[in-house]
Amino acid sequence: MRRAVFFNLTQIQMPVGAVTSITHRIAGIFLAIGIPFCVYLLDLSLQGPQTYAWVTELFGHAALKVVALAFIWALAHHLLAGVRHLLSDIDIGSRLPAARRSAWSVNLGGIAVALLAAGALF
């Protein structure tokens, strides 16, 4: 009888397309959870001067800035990855070299937008 093989998850080398697809799903979940809170804060800020001041004071805290930065990254990544998936559905960039380049572009583009947002937030 053969022994069970140890399956070490830290040694798996995932292709860049798989990483992009997984983070696309994670970003979508984060957006689905975060959009109602964003709409609520927008509604509060539009109710009057006092609530607007409270919301702007809330965004003065570093923790909320980090959450906003993560939300901006998720929005940028999800948008770019969604466009990538739509283009691959119509057979644009679906060959392996082009798919790898577009996956790297999506990953780096999301990070670039997050870094620009970090410059504006902090």
mmCIF file of C-alpha atoms in Angstrom:
data_model
loop_
_atom_site.group_PDB
_atom_site.id
_atom_site.type_symbol
_atom_site.label_atom_id
_atom_site.label_comp_id
_atom_site.label_asym_id
_atom_site.label_seq_id
_atom_site.Cartn_x
_atom_site.Cartn_y
_atom_site.Cartn_z
ATOM 1 C CA MET A 1 0.000 0.000 0.000
ATOM 2 C CA ARG A 2 1.312 3.459 -0.928
ATOM 3 C CA ARG A 3 1.632 6.208 1.605
ATOM 4 C CA ALA A 4 -0.139 9.520 1.233
ATOM 5 C CA VAL A 5 1.914 12.235 -0.420
ATOM 6 C CA PHE A 6 2.438 15.427 1.548
ATOM 7 C CA PHE A 7 0.780 18.284 -0.334
ATOM 8 C CA ASN A 8 2.652 21.510 0.428
ATOM 9 C CA LEU A 9 0.589 24.511 -0.698
ATOM 10 C CA THR A 10 3.492 26.940 -0.268
ATOM 11 C CA GLN A 11 5.480 25.234 -3.020
ATOM 12 C CA ILE A 12 2.836 25.535 -5.739
ATOM 13 C CA GLN A 13 3.889 27.875 -8.558
ATOM 14 C CA MET A 14 0.696 29.418 -9.891
ATOM 15 C CA PRO A 15 0.750 31.082 -13.313
ATOM 16 C CA VAL A 16 0.216 34.833 -13.448
ATOM 17 C CA GLY A 17 -3.155 34.351 -15.158
ATOM 18 C CA ALA A 18 -4.390 32.251 -12.254
ATOM 19 C CA VAL A 19 -3.234 34.841 -9.726
ATOM 20 C CA THR A 20 -5.005 37.557 -11.725
ATOM 21 C CA SER A 21 -8.204 35.513 -11.902
ATOM 22 C CA ILE A 22 -8.194 34.727 -8.180
ATOM 23 C CA THR A 23 -7.525 38.335 -7.191
ATOM 24 C CA HIS A 24 -10.284 39.411 -9.603
ATOM 25 C CA ARG A 25 -12.728 37.290 -7.611
ATOM 26 C CA ILE A 26 -11.392 38.531 -4.269
ATOM 27 C CA ALA A 27 -11.645 42.144 -5.455
ATOM 28 C CA GLY A 28 -15.234 41.500 -6.553
ATOM 29 C CA ILE A 29 -16.167 40.165 -3.122
ATOM 30 C CA PHE A 30 -14.487 43.132 -1.445
ATOM 31 C CA LEU A 31 -16.388 45.527 -3.739
ATOM 32 C CA ALA A 32 -19.701 43.781 -3.117
ATOM 33 C CA ILE A 33 -19.189 44.185 0.620
ATOM 34 C CA GLY A 34 -17.746 47.718 0.481
ATOM 35 C CA ILE A 35 -20.018 49.502 -1.993
ATOM 36 C CA PRO A 36 -22.995 49.743 0.423
ATOM 37 C CA PHE A 37 -20.725 51.402 3.012
ATOM 38 C CA CYS A 38 -19.422 53.839 0.391
ATOM 39 C CA VAL A 39 -22.955 54.728 -0.667
ATOM 40 C CA TYR A 40 -23.914 55.207 2.992
ATOM 41 C CA LEU A 41 -20.964 57.563 3.582
ATOM 42 C CA LEU A 42 -21.812 59.483 0.409
ATOM 43 C CA ASP A 43 -25.424 59.815 1.551
ATOM 44 C CA LEU A 44 -24.274 61.066 4.952
ATOM 45 C CA SER A 45 -21.942 63.619 3.408
ATOM 46 C CA LEU A 46 -24.746 65.032 1.277
ATOM 47 C CA GLN A 47 -27.230 65.498 4.145
ATOM 48 C CA GLY A 48 -25.769 68.704 5.509
ATOM 49 C CA PRO A 49 -22.694 70.592 6.648
ATOM 50 C CA GLN A 50 -22.440 68.804 9.993
ATOM 51 C CA THR A 51 -22.540 65.302 8.541
ATOM 52 C CA TYR A 52 -20.159 66.357 5.751
ATOM 53 C CA ALA A 53 -17.695 67.563 8.380
ATOM 54 C CA TRP A 54 -18.118 64.290 10.276
ATOM 55 C CA VAL A 55 -17.422 62.198 7.158
ATOM 56 C CA THR A 56 -14.348 64.269 6.245
ATOM 57 C CA GLU A 57 -13.114 63.926 9.832
ATOM 58 C CA LEU A 58 -13.684 60.178 9.553
ATOM 59 C CA PHE A 59 -11.432 60.075 6.475
ATOM 60 C CA GLY A 60 -8.727 61.775 8.516
ATOM 61 C CA HIS A 61 -8.051 58.509 10.360
ATOM 62 C CA ALA A 62 -5.251 56.355 8.983
ATOM 63 C CA ALA A 63 -7.232 53.121 9.300
ATOM 64 C CA LEU A 64 -10.021 54.385 7.050
ATOM 65 C CA LYS A 65 -7.450 55.673 4.577
ATOM 66 C CA VAL A 66 -5.946 52.186 4.368
ATOM 67 C CA VAL A 67 -9.397 50.680 3.819
ATOM 68 C CA ALA A 68 -10.124 53.318 1.150
ATOM 69 C CA LEU A 69 -6.805 52.527 -0.520
ATOM 70 C CA ALA A 70 -7.623 48.808 -0.564
ATOM 71 C CA PHE A 71 -11.050 49.635 -1.995
ATOM 72 C CA ILE A 72 -9.487 51.769 -4.742
ATOM 73 C CA TRP A 73 -7.079 48.943 -5.592
ATOM 74 C CA ALA A 74 -9.970 46.468 -5.706
ATOM 75 C CA LEU A 75 -11.969 48.760 -7.972
ATOM 76 C CA ALA A 76 -9.056 49.321 -10.363
ATOM 77 C CA HIS A 77 -8.014 45.673 -10.430
ATOM 78 C CA HIS A 78 -11.560 44.411 -10.888
ATOM 79 C CA LEU A 79 -12.188 46.856 -13.732
ATOM 80 C CA LEU A 80 -8.945 46.019 -15.538
ATOM 81 C CA ALA A 81 -9.344 42.270 -15.062
ATOM 82 C CA GLY A 82 -12.952 42.467 -16.205
ATOM 83 C CA VAL A 83 -11.921 44.202 -19.425
ATOM 84 C CA ARG A 84 -9.212 41.562 -19.878
ATOM 85 C CA HIS A 85 -11.775 38.772 -19.486
ATOM 86 C CA LEU A 86 -14.209 40.448 -21.878
ATOM 87 C CA LEU A 87 -11.490 40.822 -24.506
ATOM 88 C CA SER A 88 -10.464 37.197 -24.119
ATOM 89 C CA ASP A 89 -14.107 36.195 -24.619
ATOM 90 C CA ILE A 90 -13.973 37.688 -28.112
ATOM 91 C CA ASP A 91 -10.592 36.020 -28.706
ATOM 92 C CA ILE A 92 -8.405 39.093 -28.265
ATOM 93 C CA GLY A 93 -5.291 38.290 -26.272
ATOM 94 C CA SER A 94 -6.274 34.716 -25.550
ATOM 95 C CA ARG A 95 -3.049 33.125 -26.836
ATOM 96 C CA LEU A 96 -0.623 32.258 -24.058
ATOM 97 C CA PRO A 97 2.050 34.987 -24.529
ATOM 98 C CA ALA A 98 -0.561 37.735 -24.904
ATOM 99 C CA ALA A 99 -2.564 36.363 -21.982
ATOM 100 C CA ARG A 100 0.498 36.467 -19.749
ATOM 101 C CA ARG A 101 1.298 40.037 -20.797
ATOM 102 C CA SER A 102 -2.261 41.168 -20.184
ATOM 103 C CA ALA A 103 -2.322 39.464 -16.772
ATOM 104 C CA TRP A 104 0.884 41.256 -15.790
ATOM 105 C CA SER A 105 -0.584 44.507 -17.118
ATOM 106 C CA VAL A 106 -3.707 44.077 -15.001
ATOM 107 C CA ASN A 107 -1.727 43.283 -11.853
ATOM 108 C CA LEU A 108 0.729 46.136 -12.315
ATOM 109 C CA GLY A 109 -2.011 48.550 -13.420
ATOM 110 C CA GLY A 110 -4.018 47.916 -10.267
ATOM 111 C CA ILE A 111 -0.938 48.495 -8.136
ATOM 112 C CA ALA A 112 -0.098 51.681 -10.071
ATOM 113 C CA VAL A 113 -3.584 53.102 -9.496
ATOM 114 C CA ALA A 114 -3.321 52.211 -5.800
ATOM 115 C CA LEU A 115 0.050 53.955 -5.533
ATOM 116 C CA LEU A 116 -1.371 57.079 -7.188
ATOM 117 C CA ALA A 117 -4.294 56.972 -4.769
ATOM 118 C CA ALA A 118 -1.894 56.540 -1.851
ATOM 119 C CA GLY A 119 -0.085 59.683 -2.974
ATOM 120 C CA ALA A 120 -3.381 61.554 -2.979
ATOM 121 C CA LEU A 121 -4.658 60.108 0.319
ATOM 122 C CA PHE A 122 -1.503 60.381 2.399
#
